[in-house]
Short mmCIF file of N, CA, C and O in Angstrom, two decimals:
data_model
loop_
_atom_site.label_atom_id
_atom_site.label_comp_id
_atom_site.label_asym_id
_atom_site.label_seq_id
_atom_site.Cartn_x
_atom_site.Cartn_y
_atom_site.Cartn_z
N UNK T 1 89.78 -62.23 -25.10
CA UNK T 1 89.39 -62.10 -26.49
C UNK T 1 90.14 -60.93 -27.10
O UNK T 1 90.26 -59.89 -26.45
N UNK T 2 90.66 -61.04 -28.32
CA UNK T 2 91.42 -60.08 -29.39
C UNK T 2 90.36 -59.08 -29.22
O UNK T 2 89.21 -59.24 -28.81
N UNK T 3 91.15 -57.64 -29.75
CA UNK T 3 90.17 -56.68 -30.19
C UNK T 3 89.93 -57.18 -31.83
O UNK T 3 88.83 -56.84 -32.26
N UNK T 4 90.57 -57.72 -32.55
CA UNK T 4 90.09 -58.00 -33.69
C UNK T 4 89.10 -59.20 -33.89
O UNK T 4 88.68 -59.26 -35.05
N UNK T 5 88.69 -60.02 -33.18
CA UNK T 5 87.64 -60.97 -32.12
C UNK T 5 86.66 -59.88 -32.36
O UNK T 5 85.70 -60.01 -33.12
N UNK T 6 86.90 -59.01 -31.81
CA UNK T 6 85.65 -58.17 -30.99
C UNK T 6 84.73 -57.33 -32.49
O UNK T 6 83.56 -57.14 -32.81
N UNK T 7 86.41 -56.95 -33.19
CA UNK T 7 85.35 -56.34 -34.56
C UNK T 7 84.68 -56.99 -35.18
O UNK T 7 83.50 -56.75 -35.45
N UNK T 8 85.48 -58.17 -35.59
CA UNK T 8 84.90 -59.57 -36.20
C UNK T 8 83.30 -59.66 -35.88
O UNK T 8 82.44 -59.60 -36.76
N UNK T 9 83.05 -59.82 -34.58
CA UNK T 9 81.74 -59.94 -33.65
C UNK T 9 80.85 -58.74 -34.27
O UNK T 9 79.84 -59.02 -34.91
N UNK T 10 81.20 -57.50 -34.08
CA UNK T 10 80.43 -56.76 -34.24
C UNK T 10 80.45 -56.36 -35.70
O UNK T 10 79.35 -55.97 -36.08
N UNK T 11 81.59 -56.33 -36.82
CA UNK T 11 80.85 -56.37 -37.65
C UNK T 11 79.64 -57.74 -38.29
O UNK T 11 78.77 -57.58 -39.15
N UNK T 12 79.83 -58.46 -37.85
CA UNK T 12 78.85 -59.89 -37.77
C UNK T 12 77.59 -59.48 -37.31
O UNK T 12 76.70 -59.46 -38.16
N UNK T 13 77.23 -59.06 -35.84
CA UNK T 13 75.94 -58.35 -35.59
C UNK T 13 75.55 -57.22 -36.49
O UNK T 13 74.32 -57.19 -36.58
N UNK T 14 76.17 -56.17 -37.27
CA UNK T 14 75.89 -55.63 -37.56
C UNK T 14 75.20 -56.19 -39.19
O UNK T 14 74.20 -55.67 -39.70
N UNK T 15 75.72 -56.93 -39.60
CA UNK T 15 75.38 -57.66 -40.90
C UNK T 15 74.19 -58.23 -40.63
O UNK T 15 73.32 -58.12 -41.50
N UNK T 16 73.84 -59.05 -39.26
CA UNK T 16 72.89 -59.91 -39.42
C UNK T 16 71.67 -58.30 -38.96
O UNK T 16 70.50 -58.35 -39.33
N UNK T 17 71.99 -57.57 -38.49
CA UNK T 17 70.68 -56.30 -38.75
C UNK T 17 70.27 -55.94 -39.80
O UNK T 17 69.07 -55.69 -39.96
N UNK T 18 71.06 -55.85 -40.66
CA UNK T 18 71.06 -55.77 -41.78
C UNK T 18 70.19 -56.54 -42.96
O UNK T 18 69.46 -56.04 -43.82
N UNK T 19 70.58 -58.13 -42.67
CA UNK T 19 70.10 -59.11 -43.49
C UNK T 19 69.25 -60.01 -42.37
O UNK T 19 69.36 -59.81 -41.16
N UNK T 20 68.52 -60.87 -42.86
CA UNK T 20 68.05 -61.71 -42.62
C UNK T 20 68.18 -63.20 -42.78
O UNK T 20 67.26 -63.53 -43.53
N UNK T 21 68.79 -64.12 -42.48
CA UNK T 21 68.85 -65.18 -42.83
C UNK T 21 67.62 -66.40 -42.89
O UNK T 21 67.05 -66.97 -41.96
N UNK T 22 67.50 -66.50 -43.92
CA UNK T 22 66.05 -67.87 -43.66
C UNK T 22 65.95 -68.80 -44.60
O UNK T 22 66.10 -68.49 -45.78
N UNK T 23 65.68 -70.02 -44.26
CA UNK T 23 65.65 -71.16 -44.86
C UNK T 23 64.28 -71.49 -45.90
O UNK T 23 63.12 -71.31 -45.52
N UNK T 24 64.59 -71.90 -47.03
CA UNK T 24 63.55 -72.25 -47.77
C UNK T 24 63.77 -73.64 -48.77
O UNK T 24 64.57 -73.98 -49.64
N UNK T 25 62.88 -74.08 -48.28
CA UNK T 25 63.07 -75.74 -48.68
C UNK T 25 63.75 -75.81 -50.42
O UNK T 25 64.66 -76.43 -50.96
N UNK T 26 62.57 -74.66 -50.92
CA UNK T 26 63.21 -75.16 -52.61
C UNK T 26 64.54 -74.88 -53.09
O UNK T 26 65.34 -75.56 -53.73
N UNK T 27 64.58 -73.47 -52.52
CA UNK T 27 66.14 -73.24 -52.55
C UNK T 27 67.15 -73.00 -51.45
O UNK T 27 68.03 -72.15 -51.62
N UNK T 28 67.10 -73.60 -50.46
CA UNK T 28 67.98 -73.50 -49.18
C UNK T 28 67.80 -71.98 -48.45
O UNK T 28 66.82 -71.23 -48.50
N UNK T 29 69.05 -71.79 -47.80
CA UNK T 29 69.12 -70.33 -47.48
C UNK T 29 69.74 -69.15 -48.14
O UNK T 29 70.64 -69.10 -48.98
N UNK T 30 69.01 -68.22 -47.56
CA UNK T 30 69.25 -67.36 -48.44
C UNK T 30 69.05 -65.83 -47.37
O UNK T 30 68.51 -65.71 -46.27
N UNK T 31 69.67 -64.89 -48.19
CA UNK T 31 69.53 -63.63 -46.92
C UNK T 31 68.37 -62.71 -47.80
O UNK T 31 67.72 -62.89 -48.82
N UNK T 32 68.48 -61.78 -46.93
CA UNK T 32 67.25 -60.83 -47.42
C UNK T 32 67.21 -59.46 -46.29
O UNK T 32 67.49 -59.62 -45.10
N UNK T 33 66.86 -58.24 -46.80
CA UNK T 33 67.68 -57.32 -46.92
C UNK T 33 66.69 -56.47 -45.53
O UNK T 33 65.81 -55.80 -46.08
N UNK T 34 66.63 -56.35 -44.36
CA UNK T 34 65.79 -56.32 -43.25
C UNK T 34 64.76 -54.77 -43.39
O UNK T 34 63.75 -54.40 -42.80
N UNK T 35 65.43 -54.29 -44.20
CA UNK T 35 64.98 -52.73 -44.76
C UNK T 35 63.61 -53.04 -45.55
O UNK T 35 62.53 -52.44 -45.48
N UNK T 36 63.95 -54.11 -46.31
CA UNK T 36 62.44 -54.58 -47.27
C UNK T 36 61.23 -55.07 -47.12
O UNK T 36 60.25 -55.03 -47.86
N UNK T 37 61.52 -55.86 -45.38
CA UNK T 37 60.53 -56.50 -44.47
C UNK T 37 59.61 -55.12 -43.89
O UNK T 37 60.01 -54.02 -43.50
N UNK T 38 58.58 -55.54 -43.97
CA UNK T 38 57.51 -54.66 -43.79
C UNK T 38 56.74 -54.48 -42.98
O UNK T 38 56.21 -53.44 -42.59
N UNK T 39 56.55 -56.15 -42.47
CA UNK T 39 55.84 -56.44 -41.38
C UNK T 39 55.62 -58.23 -41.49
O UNK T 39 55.74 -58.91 -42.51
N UNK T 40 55.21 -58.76 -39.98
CA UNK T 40 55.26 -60.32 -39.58
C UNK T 40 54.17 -59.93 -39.09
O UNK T 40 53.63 -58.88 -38.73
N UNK T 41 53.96 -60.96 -39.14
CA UNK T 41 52.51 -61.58 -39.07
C UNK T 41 52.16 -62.79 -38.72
O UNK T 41 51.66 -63.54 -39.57
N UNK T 42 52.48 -63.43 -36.74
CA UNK T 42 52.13 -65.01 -36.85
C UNK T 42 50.97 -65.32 -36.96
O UNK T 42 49.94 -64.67 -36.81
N UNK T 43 51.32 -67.27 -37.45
CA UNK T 43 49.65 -67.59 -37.09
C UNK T 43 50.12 -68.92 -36.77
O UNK T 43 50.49 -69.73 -37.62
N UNK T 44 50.07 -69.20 -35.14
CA UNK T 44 49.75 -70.34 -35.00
C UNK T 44 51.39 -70.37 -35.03
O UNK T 44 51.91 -69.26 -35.11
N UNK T 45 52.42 -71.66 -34.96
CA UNK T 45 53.62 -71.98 -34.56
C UNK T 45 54.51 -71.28 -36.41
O UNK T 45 55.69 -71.41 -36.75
N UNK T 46 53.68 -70.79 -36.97
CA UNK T 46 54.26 -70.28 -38.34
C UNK T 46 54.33 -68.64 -38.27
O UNK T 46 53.50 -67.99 -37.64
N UNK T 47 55.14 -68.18 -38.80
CA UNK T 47 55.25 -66.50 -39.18
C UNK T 47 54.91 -65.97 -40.64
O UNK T 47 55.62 -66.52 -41.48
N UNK T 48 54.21 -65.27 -41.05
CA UNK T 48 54.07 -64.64 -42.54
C UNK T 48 55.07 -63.17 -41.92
O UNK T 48 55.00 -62.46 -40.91
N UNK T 49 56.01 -63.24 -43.19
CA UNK T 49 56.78 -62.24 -43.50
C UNK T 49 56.60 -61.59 -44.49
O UNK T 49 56.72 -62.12 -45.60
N UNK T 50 56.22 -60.09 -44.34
CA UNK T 50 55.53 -59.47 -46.03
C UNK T 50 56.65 -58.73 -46.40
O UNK T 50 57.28 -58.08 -45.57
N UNK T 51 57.01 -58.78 -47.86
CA UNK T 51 58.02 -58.17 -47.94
C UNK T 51 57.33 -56.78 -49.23
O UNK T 51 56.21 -56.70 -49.72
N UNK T 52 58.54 -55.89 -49.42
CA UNK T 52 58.20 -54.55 -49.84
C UNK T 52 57.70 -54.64 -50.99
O UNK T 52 57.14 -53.64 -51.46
N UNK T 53 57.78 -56.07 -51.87
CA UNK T 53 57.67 -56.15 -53.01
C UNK T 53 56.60 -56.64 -53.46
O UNK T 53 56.38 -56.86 -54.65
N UNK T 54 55.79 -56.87 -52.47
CA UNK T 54 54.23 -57.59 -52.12
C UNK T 54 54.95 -58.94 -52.30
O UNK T 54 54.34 -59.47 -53.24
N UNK T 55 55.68 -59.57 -52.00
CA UNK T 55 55.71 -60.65 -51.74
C UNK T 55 55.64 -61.49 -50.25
O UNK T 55 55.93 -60.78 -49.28
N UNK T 56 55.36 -62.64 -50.00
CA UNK T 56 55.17 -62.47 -48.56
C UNK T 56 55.32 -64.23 -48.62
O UNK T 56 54.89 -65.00 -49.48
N UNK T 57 56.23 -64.58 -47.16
CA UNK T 57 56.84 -65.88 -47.16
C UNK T 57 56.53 -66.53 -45.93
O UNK T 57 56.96 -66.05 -44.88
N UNK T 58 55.67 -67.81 -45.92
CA UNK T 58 55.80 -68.41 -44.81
C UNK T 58 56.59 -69.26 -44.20
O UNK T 58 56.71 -70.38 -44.69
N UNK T 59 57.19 -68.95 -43.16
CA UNK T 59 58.16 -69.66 -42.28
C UNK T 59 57.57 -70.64 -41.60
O UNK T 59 56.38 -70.92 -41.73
N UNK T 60 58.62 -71.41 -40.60
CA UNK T 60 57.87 -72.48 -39.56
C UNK T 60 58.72 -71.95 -38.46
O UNK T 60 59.69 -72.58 -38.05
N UNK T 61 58.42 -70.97 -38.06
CA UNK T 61 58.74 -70.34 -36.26
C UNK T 61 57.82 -68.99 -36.23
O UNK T 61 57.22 -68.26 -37.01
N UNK T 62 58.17 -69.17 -34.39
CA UNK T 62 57.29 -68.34 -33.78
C UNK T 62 57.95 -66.39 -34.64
O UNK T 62 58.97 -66.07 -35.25
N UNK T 63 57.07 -65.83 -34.32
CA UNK T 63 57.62 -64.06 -33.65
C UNK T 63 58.46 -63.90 -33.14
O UNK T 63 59.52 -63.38 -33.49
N UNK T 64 58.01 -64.52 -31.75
CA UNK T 64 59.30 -64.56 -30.97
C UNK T 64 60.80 -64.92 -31.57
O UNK T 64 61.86 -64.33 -31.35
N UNK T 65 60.54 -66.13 -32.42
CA UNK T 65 62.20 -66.53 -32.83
C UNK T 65 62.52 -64.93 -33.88
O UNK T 65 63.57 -64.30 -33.94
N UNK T 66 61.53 -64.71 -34.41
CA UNK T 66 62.35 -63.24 -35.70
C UNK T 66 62.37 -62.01 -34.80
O UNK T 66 63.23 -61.16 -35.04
N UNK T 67 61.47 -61.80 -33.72
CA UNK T 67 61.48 -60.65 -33.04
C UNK T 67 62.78 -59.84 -32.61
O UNK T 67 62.84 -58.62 -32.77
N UNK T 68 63.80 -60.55 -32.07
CA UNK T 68 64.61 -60.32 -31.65
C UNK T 68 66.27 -59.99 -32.51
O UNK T 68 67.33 -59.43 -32.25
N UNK T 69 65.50 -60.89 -33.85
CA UNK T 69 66.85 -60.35 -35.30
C UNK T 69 66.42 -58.97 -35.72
O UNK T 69 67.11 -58.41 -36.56
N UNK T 70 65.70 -58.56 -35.40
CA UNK T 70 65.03 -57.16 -35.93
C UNK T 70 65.71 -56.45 -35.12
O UNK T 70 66.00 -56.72 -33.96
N UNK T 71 66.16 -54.85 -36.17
CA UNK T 71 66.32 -53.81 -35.42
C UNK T 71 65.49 -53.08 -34.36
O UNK T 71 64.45 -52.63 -34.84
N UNK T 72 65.64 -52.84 -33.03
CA UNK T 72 64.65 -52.60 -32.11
C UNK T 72 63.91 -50.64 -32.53
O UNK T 72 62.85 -50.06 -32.26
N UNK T 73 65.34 -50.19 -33.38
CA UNK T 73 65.25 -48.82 -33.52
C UNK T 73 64.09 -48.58 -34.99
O UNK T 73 63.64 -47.48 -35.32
N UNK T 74 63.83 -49.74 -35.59
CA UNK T 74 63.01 -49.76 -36.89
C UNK T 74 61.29 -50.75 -36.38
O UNK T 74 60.14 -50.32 -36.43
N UNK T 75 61.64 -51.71 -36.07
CA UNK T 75 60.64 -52.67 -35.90
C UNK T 75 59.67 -52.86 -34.35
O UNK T 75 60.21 -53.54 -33.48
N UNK T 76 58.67 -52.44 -34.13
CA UNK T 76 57.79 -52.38 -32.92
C UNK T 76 56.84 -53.40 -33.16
O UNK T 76 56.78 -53.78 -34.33
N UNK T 77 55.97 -54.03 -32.22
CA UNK T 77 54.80 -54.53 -32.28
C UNK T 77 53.51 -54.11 -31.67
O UNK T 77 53.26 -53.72 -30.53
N UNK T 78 52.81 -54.28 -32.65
CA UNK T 78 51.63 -53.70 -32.78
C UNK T 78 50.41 -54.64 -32.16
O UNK T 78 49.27 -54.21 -31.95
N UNK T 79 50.80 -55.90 -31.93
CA UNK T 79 49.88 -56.92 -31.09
C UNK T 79 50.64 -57.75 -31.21
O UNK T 79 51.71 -57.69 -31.82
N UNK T 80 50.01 -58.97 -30.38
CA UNK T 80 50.51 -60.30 -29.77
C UNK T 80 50.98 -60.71 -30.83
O UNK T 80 51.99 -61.38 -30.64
N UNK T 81 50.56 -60.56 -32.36
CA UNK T 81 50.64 -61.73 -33.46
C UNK T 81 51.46 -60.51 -34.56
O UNK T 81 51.70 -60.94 -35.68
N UNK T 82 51.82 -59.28 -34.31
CA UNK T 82 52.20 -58.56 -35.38
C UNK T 82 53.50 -57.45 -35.28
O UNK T 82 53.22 -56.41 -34.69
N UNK T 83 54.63 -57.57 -35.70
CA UNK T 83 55.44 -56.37 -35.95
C UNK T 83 55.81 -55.79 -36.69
O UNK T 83 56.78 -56.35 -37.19
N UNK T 84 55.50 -54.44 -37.36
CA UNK T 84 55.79 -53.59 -38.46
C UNK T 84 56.93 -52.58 -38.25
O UNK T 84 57.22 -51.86 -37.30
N UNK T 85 57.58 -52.82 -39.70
CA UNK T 85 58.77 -51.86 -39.51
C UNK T 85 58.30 -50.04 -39.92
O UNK T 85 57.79 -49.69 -40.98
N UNK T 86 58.67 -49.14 -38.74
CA UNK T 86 58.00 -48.15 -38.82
C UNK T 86 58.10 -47.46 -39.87
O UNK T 86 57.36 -46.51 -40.10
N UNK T 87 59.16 -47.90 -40.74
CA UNK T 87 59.67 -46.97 -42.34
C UNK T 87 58.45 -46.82 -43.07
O UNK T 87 58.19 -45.76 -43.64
N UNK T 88 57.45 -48.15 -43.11
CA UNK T 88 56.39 -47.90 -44.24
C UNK T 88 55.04 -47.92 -43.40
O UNK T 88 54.12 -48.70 -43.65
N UNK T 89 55.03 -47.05 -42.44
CA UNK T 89 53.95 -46.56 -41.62
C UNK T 89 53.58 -45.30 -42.03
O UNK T 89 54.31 -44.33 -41.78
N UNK T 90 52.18 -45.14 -42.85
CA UNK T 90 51.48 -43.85 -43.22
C UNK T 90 51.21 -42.75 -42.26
O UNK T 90 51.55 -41.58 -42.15
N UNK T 91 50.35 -43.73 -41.47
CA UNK T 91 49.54 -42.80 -41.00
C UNK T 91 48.81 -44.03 -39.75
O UNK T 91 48.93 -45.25 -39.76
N UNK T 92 48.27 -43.40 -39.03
CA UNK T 92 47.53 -43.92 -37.41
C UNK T 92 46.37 -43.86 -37.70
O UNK T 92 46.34 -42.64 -37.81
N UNK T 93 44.90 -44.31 -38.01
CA UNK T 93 43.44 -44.07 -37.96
C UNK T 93 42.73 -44.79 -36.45
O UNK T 93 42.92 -45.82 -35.81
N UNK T 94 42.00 -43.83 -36.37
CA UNK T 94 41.31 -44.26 -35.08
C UNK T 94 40.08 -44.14 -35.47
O UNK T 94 39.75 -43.06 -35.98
N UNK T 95 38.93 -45.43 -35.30
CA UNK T 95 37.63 -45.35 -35.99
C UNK T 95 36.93 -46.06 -34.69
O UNK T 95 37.44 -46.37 -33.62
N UNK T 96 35.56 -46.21 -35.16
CA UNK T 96 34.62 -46.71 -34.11
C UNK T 96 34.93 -48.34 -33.81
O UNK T 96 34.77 -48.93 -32.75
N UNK T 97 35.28 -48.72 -34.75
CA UNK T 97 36.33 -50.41 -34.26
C UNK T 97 37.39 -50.77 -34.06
O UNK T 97 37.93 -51.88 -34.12
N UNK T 98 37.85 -49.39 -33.68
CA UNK T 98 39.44 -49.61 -32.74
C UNK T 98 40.51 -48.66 -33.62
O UNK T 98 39.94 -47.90 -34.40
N UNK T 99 41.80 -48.61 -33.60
CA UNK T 99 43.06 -48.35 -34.12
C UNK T 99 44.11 -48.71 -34.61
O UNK T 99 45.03 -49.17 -33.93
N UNK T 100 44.15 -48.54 -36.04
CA UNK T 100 44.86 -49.12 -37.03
C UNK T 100 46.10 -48.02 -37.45
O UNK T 100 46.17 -46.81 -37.22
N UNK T 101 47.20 -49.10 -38.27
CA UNK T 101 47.76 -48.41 -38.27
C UNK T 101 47.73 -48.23 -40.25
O UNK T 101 47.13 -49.25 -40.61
N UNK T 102 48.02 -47.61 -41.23
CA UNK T 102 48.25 -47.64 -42.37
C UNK T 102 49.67 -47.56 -42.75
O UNK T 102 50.51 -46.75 -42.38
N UNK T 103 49.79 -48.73 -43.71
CA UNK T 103 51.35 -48.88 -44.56
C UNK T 103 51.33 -48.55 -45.81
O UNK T 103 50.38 -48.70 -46.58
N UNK T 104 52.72 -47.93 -46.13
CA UNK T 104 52.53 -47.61 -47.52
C UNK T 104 52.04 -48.53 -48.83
O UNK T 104 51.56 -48.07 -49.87
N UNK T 105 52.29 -50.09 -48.49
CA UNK T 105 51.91 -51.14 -49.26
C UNK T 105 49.87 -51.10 -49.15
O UNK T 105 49.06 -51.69 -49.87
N UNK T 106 49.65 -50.26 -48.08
CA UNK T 106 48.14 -50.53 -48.56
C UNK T 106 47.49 -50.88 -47.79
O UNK T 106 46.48 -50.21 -47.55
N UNK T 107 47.80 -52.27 -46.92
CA UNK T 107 47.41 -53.05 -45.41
C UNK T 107 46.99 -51.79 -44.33
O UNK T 107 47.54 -50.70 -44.22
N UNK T 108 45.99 -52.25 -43.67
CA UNK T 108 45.29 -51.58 -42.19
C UNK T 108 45.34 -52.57 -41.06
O UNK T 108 44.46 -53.42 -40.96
N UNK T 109 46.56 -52.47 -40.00
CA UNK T 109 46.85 -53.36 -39.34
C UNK T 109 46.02 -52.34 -37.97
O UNK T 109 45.73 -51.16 -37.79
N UNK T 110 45.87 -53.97 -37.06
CA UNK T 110 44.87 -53.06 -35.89
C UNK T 110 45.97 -52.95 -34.83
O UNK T 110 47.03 -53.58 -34.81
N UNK T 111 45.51 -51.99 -33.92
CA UNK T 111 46.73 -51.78 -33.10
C UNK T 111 45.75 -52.64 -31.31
O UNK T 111 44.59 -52.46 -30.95
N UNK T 112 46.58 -53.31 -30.78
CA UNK T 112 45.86 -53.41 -29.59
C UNK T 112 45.75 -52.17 -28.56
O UNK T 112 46.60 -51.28 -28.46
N UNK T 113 44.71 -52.24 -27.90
CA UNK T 113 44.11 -51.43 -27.08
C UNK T 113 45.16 -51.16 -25.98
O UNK T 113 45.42 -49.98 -25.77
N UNK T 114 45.92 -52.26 -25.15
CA UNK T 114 47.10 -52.46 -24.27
C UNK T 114 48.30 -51.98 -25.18
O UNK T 114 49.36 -51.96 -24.55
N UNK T 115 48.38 -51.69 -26.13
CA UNK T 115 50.09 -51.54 -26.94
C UNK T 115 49.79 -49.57 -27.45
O UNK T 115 50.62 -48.69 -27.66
N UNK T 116 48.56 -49.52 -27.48
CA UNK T 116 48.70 -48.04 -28.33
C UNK T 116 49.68 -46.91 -27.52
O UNK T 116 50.81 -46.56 -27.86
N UNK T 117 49.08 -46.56 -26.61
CA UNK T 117 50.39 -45.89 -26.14
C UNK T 117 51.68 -46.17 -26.46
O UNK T 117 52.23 -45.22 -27.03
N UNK T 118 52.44 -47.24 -26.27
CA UNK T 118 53.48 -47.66 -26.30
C UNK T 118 53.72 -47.35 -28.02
O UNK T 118 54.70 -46.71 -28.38
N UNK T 119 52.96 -47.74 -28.76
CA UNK T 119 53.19 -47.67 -30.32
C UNK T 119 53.29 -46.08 -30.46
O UNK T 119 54.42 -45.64 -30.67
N UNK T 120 51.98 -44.95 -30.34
CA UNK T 120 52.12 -43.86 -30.72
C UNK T 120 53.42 -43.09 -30.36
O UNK T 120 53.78 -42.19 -31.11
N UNK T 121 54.31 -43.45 -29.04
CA UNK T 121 55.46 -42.64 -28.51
C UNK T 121 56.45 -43.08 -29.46
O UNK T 121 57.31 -42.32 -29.91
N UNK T 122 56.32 -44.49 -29.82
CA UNK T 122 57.87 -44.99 -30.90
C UNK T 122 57.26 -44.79 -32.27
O UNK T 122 57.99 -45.19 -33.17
N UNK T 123 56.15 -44.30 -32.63
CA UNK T 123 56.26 -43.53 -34.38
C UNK T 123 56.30 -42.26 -34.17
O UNK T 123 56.67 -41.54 -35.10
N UNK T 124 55.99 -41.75 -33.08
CA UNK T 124 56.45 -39.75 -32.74
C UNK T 124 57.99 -40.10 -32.70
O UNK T 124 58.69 -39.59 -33.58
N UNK T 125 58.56 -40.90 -31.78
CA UNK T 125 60.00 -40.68 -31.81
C UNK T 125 60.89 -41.03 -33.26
O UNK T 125 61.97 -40.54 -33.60
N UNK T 126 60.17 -41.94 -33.89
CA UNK T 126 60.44 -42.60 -35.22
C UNK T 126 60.77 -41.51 -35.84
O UNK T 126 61.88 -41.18 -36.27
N UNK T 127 59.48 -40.80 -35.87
CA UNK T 127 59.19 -39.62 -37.03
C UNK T 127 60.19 -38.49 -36.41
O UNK T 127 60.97 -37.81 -37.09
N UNK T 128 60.03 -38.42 -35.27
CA UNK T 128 61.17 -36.95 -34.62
C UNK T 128 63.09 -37.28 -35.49
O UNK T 128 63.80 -36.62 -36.25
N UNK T 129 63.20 -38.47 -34.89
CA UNK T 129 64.51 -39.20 -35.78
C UNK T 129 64.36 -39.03 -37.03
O UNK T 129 65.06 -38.03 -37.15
N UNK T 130 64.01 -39.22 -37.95
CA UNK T 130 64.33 -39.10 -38.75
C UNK T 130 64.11 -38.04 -39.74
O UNK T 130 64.48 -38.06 -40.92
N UNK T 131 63.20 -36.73 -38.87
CA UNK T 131 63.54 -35.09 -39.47
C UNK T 131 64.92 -34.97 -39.10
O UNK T 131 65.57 -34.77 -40.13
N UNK T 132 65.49 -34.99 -38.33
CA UNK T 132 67.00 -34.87 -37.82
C UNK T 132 67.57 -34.88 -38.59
O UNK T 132 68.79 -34.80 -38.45
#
């Protein structure tokens, strides 16, 4: 393979981090800007995607299929059915019915009991990154 192959490639990955590609029946496809996504949300073989603008779009695939177009350095999951991008993460509450997390849009997402650890070390490191 060319090294100009190779930029080709990677500027290509780097675009699709960037954007999002997704299909919508009324108007075909279309990209969308991965910075604006806020958080997913499946249910069932469908995904809700909320975007920054309070708008929010249902797809027909799993998590799993968007999990992996996401930046790993922005986007964590917070349970089986949910991943939020850490940019519009307030704040952490811990109450007598478990641990949520707060977004700047407003939403109180719960954190699972098995994931909290794992979540609190990647919004300390989140937050350490980006005083830097």
């Amino acid at each position: 393979m060319s090294t100009a192959t190779n930029a080709s490639s990677a500027r290509v990955n780097a675009e699709e981090l960037q954007n999002l590609r997704l299909y919508q029946r009324e108007v075909g496809q279309q990209t969308f800007p991965v910075a604006n996504l806020v958080f997913l949300q499946s249910e069932t073989n469908y995904t809700w995607l909320y975007w920054q603008d309070g708008k929010r779009m249902l797809m027909p695939r799993t998590l799993k299929f968007y999990e992996p177009k996401l930046p790993k350095q922005h986007f964590f999951r917070l349970h089986r059915n949910c991943v939020v991008n850490a940019h519009y993460v307030v704040a952490v509450e811990r109450e007598h019915g478990g641990i949520f997390v707060l977004l700047t849009t407003g939403e109180r997402l719960a954190i699972s009991r098995r994931r909290w650890t794992a979540v609190k070390q990647f919004i300390h490191q989140y937050k350490q990154t980006r005083v830097n």
